[in-house]
Amino acid sequence: MNALSKHSSDATSTGSALAALNDWVASVAMRTRPDAIHWCDGSDSENDALVARMQADGTLLKLNEQTHPDSWLHRSDPDDVARVEHLTYVCTTHHEDAGPNNHWMAPDEAHAEMDALFDGCMQGRTMYVIPYCMGPIDSPLSRCGVEITDSPYVVANMRIMTRMGAAALARIEREGAFVKGLHSIGELDPNRRFIMHFPEELTIKSYGSGYGGNALLGKKCHALRIASHQARQEGWLAEHMLILGVENPQGETHYIAAAFPSACGKTNLAMLIPPAGYREAGWKVWTIGDDICWMRPGADGRLYAINPESGFFGVAPGTSEKSNPNALASIQSNTIYTNVGTTADNQPWWEGIDNGQQPATDWRGEAYDPAKRPAAHPNSRFTVSARRCPSYSPMAEDPQGVPISAIVFGGRRASLVPLVFEARDWTHGVLVGAAMGSETTAAATGAVGVMRRDPMAMKPFCGYNFADYFAHWLSFDTEGAKLPKVFHVNWFRKGNDGKFLWPGFGDNLRVLEWMIRRVEGGAGAVETPIGRLPAEADLNLEGLELSAEARAKLFGYDRAGWQAEFESIGEFLDEYGPRMPAALKAEQVRISGALA
Ligand code: GTP
Ligand code: SPV
Ligand code: MN
């Protein structure tokens, strides 16, 4: 029996969770009719066999072994390169529980539609059963799931992105509960593609895409859409946030969680390397997570956070030795690349890699022709284990999580929004998050560069009505709570010449330092109706050359522009009707009044 055809002997034992799992797997197999069923144990030998199979059928192409050992290129279907928000549904019994922020279908109708698609879809294929744990295997904050898929590429990615295999299965047996995710690539037909969530049943059904958040069901489907629903019931938060630690020269570390929309800088900030002056003074940045954060109040009243993932599914374009050396070091080996270009000697290549090499082949496998398309797809990605990152924090494996000192919200805003400001209190902070706006990116299909409201960077990921979500956020402000300070940043403000005014990347530490000093009570700020802004002198700008325009726009605030912004924020909150918490609406009205 080879490594790919054996069945898990554990799974035939009598535990009730395993019995439920076996029943579900059997019923899925009846419907989808695979040629074989493989229970994933997460072992190296299993992975080697899978990779060999994918190399043989062309799913994975071997990259240059000398320069990039054990690394692979996957070219997805050209019509399957990003999340599909218009085909993503939250199926709650009552439409209003999903809210205006989600596409909705009645659960019965959605199940019927999906089950018809799944009928016989795995004939001629192997069905993989992937038990996984989101979060350290021994953490009380972690949650388990099982993904059934007919894509070996998904298995290989889930192995990097989650704690997958035997240990997860053992935890499921112990704990009883798990999220059920059923996935098939189907025919990869965009017209037969749906990503359906049934939060009340802890169930996901995804058909017709093999890409990222559509297919790696532990990630956005489980760890955000289903988990946000569970978190509301259980009193915690599941957020689209990176987590990092900033260690000062005295050796004290503050942990910061930051929500930026897709392709707006989470991976880059999470792996930040301090500017030379800071490095020499002894500052360090530690990476805990780059995309998802689960947090809950601890006994001391502070919020404690874990990264439920164990790998990075990061945006390749723009990643360079200059912009993100930690990411580049991480992906030198043992990496799966998806939709990047290649050089003549088969090294991965993307726009902005800036390493003196040239692309020969584009992401579709054709000879590179800049008139035709970029070498790498703008949403091309790397998948790599977090342990390969030089700045990966040992605290990332701590079952209790890390205490959060500051929460940061930020979007991609070419105009209006200054570099940084601080919220006055928790309620104001929740409004700052709820009012977030950002220009759309290539991480989802559709137009790029269109400004939309993306509250807390959760527009595509909140598994329930935003009005209830904001109420849930407000509910953390209880007697005895020691909540983080809340900030808003914008690394993407542009000047009249259309260029970014702030250098960004490593220099973002200057802004984080101000936040930490605010938390500790040692930095100045100017009170304005939109929040507290640093004066130029409150930030360490040593060694930066900022034009007069940059200084004015990064540290100033435009009252008339913000009046219009707050009117639009008010209209947005009103779309949610009486379900919108009165406290949030009152805060918006108060600030609008102060701006008038
Ligand atoms: P998802 O994985 O889609 O959730 O994205 P992300 O939020 O992790 O975004 P990522 O860090 O991968 O950055 C996306 C793009 O933004 C890349 O092209 C980066 O080069 C660019 N970027 C990141 N940080 C900065 C910054 O501080 N300034 C500027 N100008 N660009 C940045
Ligand atoms: C995002 O789009 O926010 C991502 C990539 O992190 S995906 O896994 O496709 O959701
Ligand atoms: Mn993301």
XYZ file of C-alpha atoms and ligand atoms in Angstrom:
639
model
C 0.000 0.000 0.000
C 1.655 3.304 -0.938
C 1.561 6.448 1.149
C -1.263 7.940 -0.877
C -3.797 5.147 -0.662
C -3.788 4.153 2.979
C -6.720 5.011 5.226
C -6.394 6.374 8.704
C -6.795 3.534 11.158
C -7.551 6.099 13.906
C -10.573 7.223 12.012
C -12.344 3.933 12.444
C -12.269 4.103 16.240
C -15.418 4.686 18.241
C -15.071 8.288 19.556
C -18.244 10.183 18.725
C -16.425 13.050 16.959
C -14.608 10.526 14.819
C -17.836 8.657 14.178
C -19.419 11.926 13.007
C -16.358 12.639 10.881
C -16.441 9.151 9.334
C -20.163 9.482 8.595
C -19.598 12.832 6.929
C -16.656 11.563 4.865
C -18.729 8.542 3.800
C -21.672 10.725 2.772
C -19.410 13.084 0.815
C -17.803 10.105 -0.940
C -21.264 8.769 -1.855
C -22.105 12.084 -3.487
C -18.791 12.965 -5.123
C -17.758 9.367 -6.063
C -13.937 9.635 -5.889
C -11.725 6.783 -7.103
C -9.847 6.757 -3.805
C -9.974 8.335 -0.366
C -6.796 9.458 1.370
C -6.697 10.575 5.015
C -3.846 13.056 5.404
C -1.472 12.474 8.308
C 0.764 15.460 7.543
C 3.938 13.337 7.334
C 6.953 14.111 5.154
C 6.547 10.850 3.246
C 2.946 11.739 2.439
C 4.008 15.170 1.193
C 6.871 13.708 -0.886
C 4.482 11.306 -2.596
C 1.957 14.064 -3.282
C 4.584 16.413 -4.674
C 5.954 13.642 -6.909
C 2.450 13.017 -8.223
C 1.918 16.750 -8.919
C 5.297 17.043 -10.598
C 4.420 14.078 -12.825
C 1.099 15.585 -13.952
C 2.430 19.150 -14.339
C 0.520 20.686 -11.404
C 3.895 21.644 -9.929
C 6.970 22.669 -11.901
C 10.338 22.304 -10.276
C 12.243 25.567 -9.824
C 16.028 25.911 -9.930
C 17.266 23.487 -7.243
C 20.584 25.325 -6.803
C 19.090 28.747 -6.146
C 15.680 27.671 -4.723
C 15.909 24.190 -3.165
C 12.659 22.235 -2.759
C 10.605 24.985 -4.371
C 7.797 24.701 -6.872
C 5.798 26.780 -9.303
C 2.084 26.264 -9.766
C 0.312 27.959 -12.685
C -3.373 28.238 -11.890
C -6.117 28.335 -14.465
C -5.914 31.870 -15.969
C -9.546 32.489 -14.927
C -8.845 31.435 -11.357
C -6.346 33.883 -9.893
C -8.039 35.599 -6.932
C -10.880 35.481 -4.433
C -14.332 35.882 -5.980
C -16.337 38.116 -3.666
C -19.386 38.176 -5.962
C -19.627 34.360 -5.706
C -19.057 34.186 -1.933
C -22.162 33.740 0.241
C -23.103 33.639 3.902
C -26.137 31.375 4.269
C -27.900 32.058 7.572
C -31.518 31.095 8.317
C -32.498 34.772 8.487
C -31.248 37.064 5.747
C -30.697 39.969 8.151
C -28.226 37.882 10.204
C -25.871 37.894 7.189
C -26.460 41.640 6.752
C -26.105 43.989 3.786
C -22.338 43.330 3.882
C -22.760 39.755 2.587
C -24.319 37.973 -0.343
C -26.982 35.708 1.101
C -28.857 32.592 0.065
C -31.302 30.515 2.156
C -29.394 27.488 3.556
C -31.726 24.876 1.969
C -31.444 26.469 -1.445
C -27.668 26.860 -1.136
C -27.184 23.243 -0.044
C -29.328 22.030 -2.947
C -27.385 24.121 -5.431
C -24.000 23.022 -4.088
C -24.921 19.361 -3.707
C -25.949 19.308 -7.372
C -22.534 20.681 -8.336
C -20.750 18.128 -6.121
C -22.660 15.197 -7.649
C -20.059 12.813 -9.088
C -17.489 15.626 -9.316
C -14.598 13.541 -7.912
C -14.869 10.645 -10.372
C -11.381 9.768 -11.573
C -9.855 11.759 -8.705
C -8.593 11.103 -5.186
C -10.511 12.631 -2.324
C -8.209 13.956 0.413
C -9.414 14.313 4.001
C -7.389 16.984 5.812
C -7.824 17.309 9.585
C -6.299 20.638 10.630
C -5.919 22.878 13.638
C -6.029 26.663 13.374
C -3.621 27.883 16.049
C -1.009 26.096 18.189
C -2.159 22.535 18.720
C -2.206 22.959 22.528
C -3.824 26.423 22.668
C -7.269 26.911 24.224
C -7.788 29.655 21.612
C -7.287 27.252 18.673
C -10.113 25.620 16.720
C -10.106 22.579 14.442
C -11.598 21.757 11.094
C -11.540 19.111 8.412
C -11.278 19.988 4.743
C -12.240 17.439 2.118
C -10.750 18.319 -1.271
C -9.904 16.768 -4.621
C -6.931 19.112 -5.121
C -3.460 17.857 -4.120
C -2.256 21.480 -4.514
C -4.691 22.437 -1.747
C -3.328 19.622 0.444
C 0.266 20.814 -0.065
C -0.710 24.405 0.772
C -2.852 23.445 3.783
C 0.140 21.500 5.110
C 2.133 24.732 5.197
C -0.661 27.080 6.264
C -2.194 24.989 9.086
C -1.182 22.394 11.696
C -2.447 19.529 9.602
C -2.638 15.762 10.127
C -2.484 13.314 13.018
C -2.180 15.824 15.894
C -5.191 17.788 14.625
C -7.211 14.580 14.305
C -6.332 13.676 17.897
C -7.521 17.101 19.086
C -10.776 16.704 17.136
C -11.300 13.345 18.825
C -10.680 14.926 22.234
C -12.740 18.042 21.638
C -15.643 16.763 19.587
C -16.316 19.882 17.501
C -14.847 20.730 14.129
C -15.674 22.879 11.103
C -16.649 20.884 8.017
C -15.232 22.199 4.744
C -15.992 20.524 1.445
C -14.031 21.634 -1.592
C -13.779 20.556 -5.215
C -12.038 22.306 -8.053
C -14.903 21.036 -10.217
C -14.273 22.111 -13.798
C -12.604 25.418 -12.758
C -15.436 27.098 -14.632
C -16.075 30.654 -13.374
C -19.748 30.087 -14.219
C -19.906 27.042 -11.962
C -18.103 28.510 -8.960
C -19.455 29.293 -5.471
C -17.940 29.738 -2.018
C -20.782 29.081 0.452
C -20.705 29.433 4.230
C -23.215 27.999 6.683
C -22.054 29.549 9.972
C -24.958 28.087 11.970
C -23.838 24.588 10.879
C -20.074 25.312 11.055
C -19.977 24.219 7.417
C -18.302 25.464 4.219
C -18.919 24.308 0.639
C -16.588 25.594 -2.067
C -16.750 24.572 -5.720
C -15.018 25.525 -8.940
C -11.841 27.324 -7.797
C -8.437 26.086 -6.672
C -7.133 29.511 -5.654
C -6.068 30.836 -2.229
C -8.919 32.051 -0.096
C -11.472 30.233 -2.280
C -9.879 26.820 -1.755
C -7.611 26.757 1.325
C -10.685 26.579 3.521
C -8.822 26.961 6.836
C -7.913 30.516 5.875
C -10.603 33.067 5.030
C -13.589 30.669 5.032
C -12.927 29.091 8.427
C -10.554 31.417 10.307
C -12.536 34.549 9.415
C -16.094 33.947 8.146
C -17.041 30.942 10.298
C -14.747 31.925 13.190
C -16.107 35.489 13.372
C -19.572 33.990 13.864
C -18.295 31.586 16.558
C -16.271 34.375 18.167
C -19.363 36.524 18.568
C -21.166 33.704 20.372
C -18.155 32.857 22.552
C -16.902 36.363 23.375
C -13.751 36.675 21.269
C -12.664 38.279 17.972
C -11.542 36.739 14.648
C -9.876 39.488 12.613
C -8.065 40.148 9.299
C -4.977 41.390 11.165
C -1.252 40.851 11.286
C 0.387 40.545 14.711
C 3.897 41.799 15.433
C 6.091 42.479 18.432
C 8.202 45.642 18.700
C 11.148 45.226 21.087
C 12.714 48.449 22.311
C 16.397 48.878 23.263
C 15.467 48.110 26.902
C 14.293 44.663 25.811
C 10.585 45.346 26.409
C 8.207 44.069 23.735
C 4.835 45.549 22.818
C 2.532 43.519 20.572
C 0.476 45.272 17.911
C -2.365 43.897 15.771
C -3.121 45.694 12.494
C -6.028 45.350 10.066
C -5.304 46.419 6.484
C -7.387 45.208 3.522
C -6.020 42.563 1.150
C -2.781 43.595 -0.555
C -2.460 46.708 1.646
C 0.667 45.864 3.596
C 0.054 43.303 6.389
C 2.812 40.869 5.374
C 5.238 43.745 4.881
C 4.528 45.365 8.246
C 4.580 42.003 10.060
C 8.135 41.346 8.806
C 9.451 44.905 9.097
C 13.205 45.434 9.411
C 14.009 48.607 11.392
C 15.820 51.475 9.638
C 19.596 51.543 10.304
C 19.401 54.092 13.132
C 16.800 52.035 14.999
C 18.691 48.786 14.413
C 21.873 50.269 15.807
C 19.983 51.539 18.842
C 18.717 47.999 19.501
C 15.154 47.957 18.158
C 13.804 44.616 16.879
C 10.561 43.566 15.221
C 9.144 40.076 15.761
C 6.616 38.431 13.446
C 3.685 36.546 14.982
C 1.278 36.491 12.023
C 0.710 38.246 8.703
C -3.009 37.841 7.917
C -5.316 36.579 10.668
C -5.582 37.248 14.395
C -7.803 35.575 16.977
C -7.983 37.421 20.287
C -9.834 37.241 23.557
C -9.733 38.961 26.951
C -7.388 37.345 29.458
C -7.805 37.197 33.254
C -5.900 40.514 33.567
C -8.384 42.311 31.282
C -5.973 42.628 28.352
C -6.660 41.146 24.904
C -4.493 38.093 24.083
C -3.914 37.127 20.455
C -2.805 34.087 18.500
C -2.059 33.649 14.823
C -4.277 30.734 13.747
C -2.071 30.061 10.718
C 1.349 28.413 10.518
C 2.466 29.797 7.159
C 2.342 32.818 4.897
C 0.358 33.021 1.641
C 1.982 36.288 0.646
C 1.767 38.648 -2.329
C 4.906 38.159 -4.478
C 5.023 41.366 -6.602
C 6.840 44.172 -4.836
C 8.732 41.774 -2.525
C 12.436 42.624 -2.710
C 15.623 42.692 -0.678
C 14.865 46.350 -0.073
C 11.127 46.229 0.716
C 10.906 42.948 2.643
C 14.214 41.118 3.229
C 12.610 38.784 5.824
C 10.061 37.564 3.281
C 12.755 37.130 0.662
C 14.915 35.116 3.091
C 11.895 32.973 4.008
C 11.178 31.995 0.409
C 14.687 30.933 -0.628
C 13.693 27.267 -0.220
C 10.736 24.978 0.573
C 8.270 27.361 -1.048
C 5.311 26.939 -3.376
C 5.014 29.854 -5.797
C 1.710 30.440 -7.587
C 1.458 32.460 -10.818
C 4.884 34.124 -10.784
C 7.107 34.400 -13.867
C 10.423 32.596 -14.302
C 13.913 33.518 -15.491
C 15.731 31.598 -18.243
C 17.411 29.444 -15.570
C 14.091 28.739 -13.873
C 14.215 31.034 -10.892
C 10.978 32.685 -9.776
C 10.564 36.302 -10.931
C 8.073 39.091 -10.330
C 7.696 42.798 -10.877
C 9.617 44.669 -8.188
C 11.889 41.752 -7.215
C 14.695 44.115 -8.159
C 17.508 41.549 -8.146
C 19.072 42.340 -11.521
C 17.516 39.306 -13.233
C 15.135 39.302 -16.172
C 11.986 37.255 -16.780
C 11.874 34.790 -19.663
C 8.454 33.218 -19.109
C 5.276 34.825 -17.769
C 2.777 33.410 -15.254
C 0.789 31.738 -18.022
C 3.883 29.890 -19.249
C 4.306 32.002 -22.400
C 7.428 33.880 -23.502
C 7.551 37.139 -21.523
C 6.272 40.100 -23.535
C 5.682 43.267 -21.534
C 3.205 44.428 -24.180
C 1.070 41.375 -23.470
C 1.014 41.042 -19.671
C 3.245 41.372 -16.615
C 5.561 38.441 -15.907
C 3.901 37.727 -12.577
C 0.166 38.028 -12.021
C -0.465 41.027 -9.694
C -2.011 38.573 -7.197
C 0.735 35.954 -7.566
C 1.707 34.481 -4.208
C 4.234 32.431 -2.259
C 3.297 29.792 0.324
C 5.929 29.196 2.981
C 6.119 27.980 6.573
C 6.243 30.775 9.156
C 9.173 28.981 10.808
C 11.334 29.875 7.832
C 10.984 33.599 8.568
C 14.082 35.014 10.325
C 11.913 37.346 12.444
C 9.383 34.639 13.450
C 8.724 35.072 17.162
C 8.969 32.111 19.557
C 5.899 33.672 21.206
C 3.901 32.773 18.092
C 3.712 29.220 19.414
C 2.656 30.292 22.926
C -0.708 28.662 23.676
C -1.834 31.695 25.724
C -1.132 34.163 22.901
C 0.467 37.590 23.237
C -1.018 40.647 25.009
C -2.005 43.368 22.534
C -0.967 46.969 23.340
C -2.311 48.642 20.199
C -4.790 47.925 17.420
C -4.124 49.639 14.103
C -6.559 50.168 11.249
C -5.407 51.335 7.842
C -6.398 51.579 4.221
C -5.016 52.561 0.863
C -6.032 56.222 0.607
C -4.381 58.412 -2.034
C -5.960 61.532 -0.569
C -7.405 63.038 2.628
C -6.226 60.561 5.278
C -3.071 61.577 7.211
C -0.185 59.240 8.082
C -1.450 58.382 11.565
C -3.950 59.357 14.213
C -5.075 57.955 17.545
C -8.647 57.302 18.653
C -9.776 58.990 21.857
C -11.308 55.895 23.430
C -12.639 52.435 22.553
C -15.966 53.637 21.098
C -14.176 56.146 18.901
C -11.702 53.386 17.961
C -14.525 51.104 16.877
C -15.893 53.926 14.701
C -12.428 54.499 13.205
C -12.354 50.794 12.258
C -15.967 50.769 11.052
C -15.359 53.832 8.875
C -12.261 52.432 7.162
C -12.086 53.022 3.429
C -9.610 51.606 0.947
C -8.958 51.388 -2.767
C -9.590 47.868 -4.138
C -6.637 45.632 -5.149
C -5.900 42.566 -7.285
C -6.483 40.224 -4.311
C -10.102 39.903 -5.461
C -11.466 39.798 -9.012
C -13.058 43.053 -10.210
C -11.965 46.646 -10.706
C -8.757 47.784 -8.992
C -8.299 51.214 -7.373
C -11.942 51.903 -6.513
C -12.451 53.395 -3.048
C -14.924 51.391 -0.925
C -15.806 51.101 2.762
C -13.947 48.119 4.163
C -14.668 48.179 7.913
C -11.805 46.677 9.908
C -10.592 45.164 6.578
C -13.412 42.632 7.060
C -15.815 43.567 4.227
C -15.105 40.309 2.356
C -14.661 38.218 5.514
C -17.218 39.010 8.235
C -19.563 36.012 8.591
C -22.473 38.079 9.940
C -24.209 41.456 9.885
C -21.733 44.332 10.319
C -24.156 46.109 12.664
C -23.947 43.127 15.053
C -20.189 42.937 14.467
C -19.683 46.562 15.541
C -21.913 45.926 18.581
C -19.726 42.912 19.404
C -16.595 45.077 19.205
C -18.207 47.714 21.469
C -19.098 44.998 24.003
C -15.429 44.489 24.965
C -15.445 47.840 26.781
C -16.404 46.415 30.174
C -15.524 47.193 33.784
C -11.940 46.042 34.365
C -11.066 45.688 30.676
C -7.565 46.942 29.797
C -8.142 47.494 26.113
C -5.450 48.394 23.585
C -5.199 51.924 22.235
C -6.617 52.220 18.704
C -4.833 53.978 15.822
C -5.403 54.607 12.113
C -2.580 54.715 9.545
C -2.259 55.432 5.838
C 1.015 54.463 4.142
C -0.467 55.236 0.717
C -1.066 59.014 0.667
C -0.014 60.436 -2.712
C 1.333 63.811 -3.740
C 0.292 65.977 -6.678
C 2.778 64.017 -8.819
C 0.922 60.766 -8.074
C 3.819 59.350 -6.040
C 3.638 58.017 -2.473
C 4.557 60.737 0.027
C 5.687 58.384 2.803
C 8.633 55.995 2.264
C 6.784 53.187 4.041
C 8.133 49.670 4.705
C 10.966 49.810 7.333
C 10.280 53.475 8.005
C 6.810 52.547 9.259
C 8.605 51.697 12.528
C 8.781 55.452 13.157
C 4.997 55.451 13.358
C 4.892 52.297 15.506
C 7.371 53.895 17.904
C 5.059 56.896 18.317
C 2.166 54.519 19.063
C 4.163 52.676 21.706
C 5.225 55.915 23.309
C 1.556 56.977 23.324
C 0.653 53.691 25.033
C 3.371 54.281 27.615
C 2.318 57.905 28.018
C 5.449 59.598 26.665
C 4.653 61.163 23.286
C 2.871 64.316 22.260
C -0.196 64.652 20.067
C -2.518 67.342 18.758
C -6.234 67.042 19.508
C -8.471 67.336 16.407
C -12.088 66.318 15.750
C -10.932 63.173 13.864
C -8.563 62.072 16.648
C -5.090 62.814 17.990
C -2.446 63.524 15.365
C 1.281 63.691 16.047
C 2.914 67.011 15.366
C 5.936 66.564 13.080
C 8.191 66.905 16.122
C 6.426 64.032 17.923
C 7.699 61.514 15.358
C 11.320 60.519 14.825
C 11.904 61.693 11.226
C 15.701 61.686 11.477
C 17.362 60.772 8.189
C 14.191 61.184 6.113
C 13.815 63.759 3.408
C 10.185 64.828 3.290
C 9.033 67.641 1.011
C 6.928 70.503 2.330
C 3.944 68.960 0.528
C 4.608 65.603 2.211
C 4.847 67.184 5.657
C 1.635 69.147 5.163
C -0.341 66.169 3.873
C 1.048 63.499 6.214
C 0.665 65.511 9.415
C -2.153 67.898 8.592
C -5.877 67.481 8.452
C -8.285 68.948 5.934
C -11.439 70.005 7.780
C -13.655 70.419 4.704
C -12.534 67.090 3.280
C -13.245 65.338 6.586
C -16.705 66.965 6.807
C -17.596 65.295 3.519
C -15.970 62.037 4.663
C -18.040 61.988 7.859
C -21.217 62.641 5.920
C -20.406 59.598 3.802
C -19.574 57.552 6.932
C -22.981 58.532 8.347
C -24.706 57.333 5.173
C -22.794 54.068 5.376
C -23.866 53.456 8.992
C -27.479 54.272 8.054
C -27.492 51.480 5.454
C -27.672 49.106 8.422
C -30.873 50.686 9.815
C -31.889 50.369 13.465
C -29.615 47.359 13.971
C -26.601 49.733 13.930
C -25.520 50.385 17.548
C -26.722 53.810 18.700
C -23.370 54.483 20.397
C -21.544 54.275 17.073
C -24.037 56.498 15.291
C -23.825 58.993 18.178
C -20.036 59.066 17.865
C -20.287 59.797 14.131
C -22.834 62.577 14.773
C -20.638 64.062 17.505
C -17.556 64.187 15.242
C -19.572 65.523 12.287
C -20.779 68.291 14.607
C -17.248 69.111 15.748
C -16.125 69.350 12.113
C -18.960 71.698 11.104
P -3.063 39.992 1.683
O -2.145 38.822 1.768
O -3.802 40.080 0.394
O -4.009 40.073 2.843
O -2.131 41.320 1.620
P -1.238 42.115 2.687
O -2.103 43.055 3.452
O -0.403 41.168 3.472
O -0.310 43.023 1.750
P 1.272 42.980 1.453
O 2.098 43.232 2.670
O 1.560 41.734 0.716
O 1.447 44.239 0.495
C 0.764 44.368 -0.710
C 1.375 45.433 -1.569
O 1.495 46.663 -0.861
C 2.778 45.073 -2.064
O 2.881 45.419 -3.414
C 3.676 45.939 -1.226
O 4.862 46.263 -1.899
C 2.810 47.173 -0.944
N 3.178 47.799 0.349
C 3.279 47.178 1.542
N 3.669 48.035 2.529
C 3.818 49.240 1.923
C 4.208 50.536 2.393
O 4.489 50.763 3.572
N 4.221 51.541 1.473
C 3.897 51.326 0.163
N 3.937 52.361 -0.663
N 3.545 50.111 -0.328
C 3.503 49.091 0.540
C -6.424 38.148 0.928
O -6.949 38.301 -0.172
O -6.693 38.870 1.909
C -5.406 37.093 1.104
C -5.215 36.124 0.033
O -4.796 37.023 2.160
S -6.454 34.905 0.032
O -5.929 33.727 0.734
O -6.733 34.554 -1.368
O -7.632 35.367 0.714
Mn -5.466 38.673 3.608
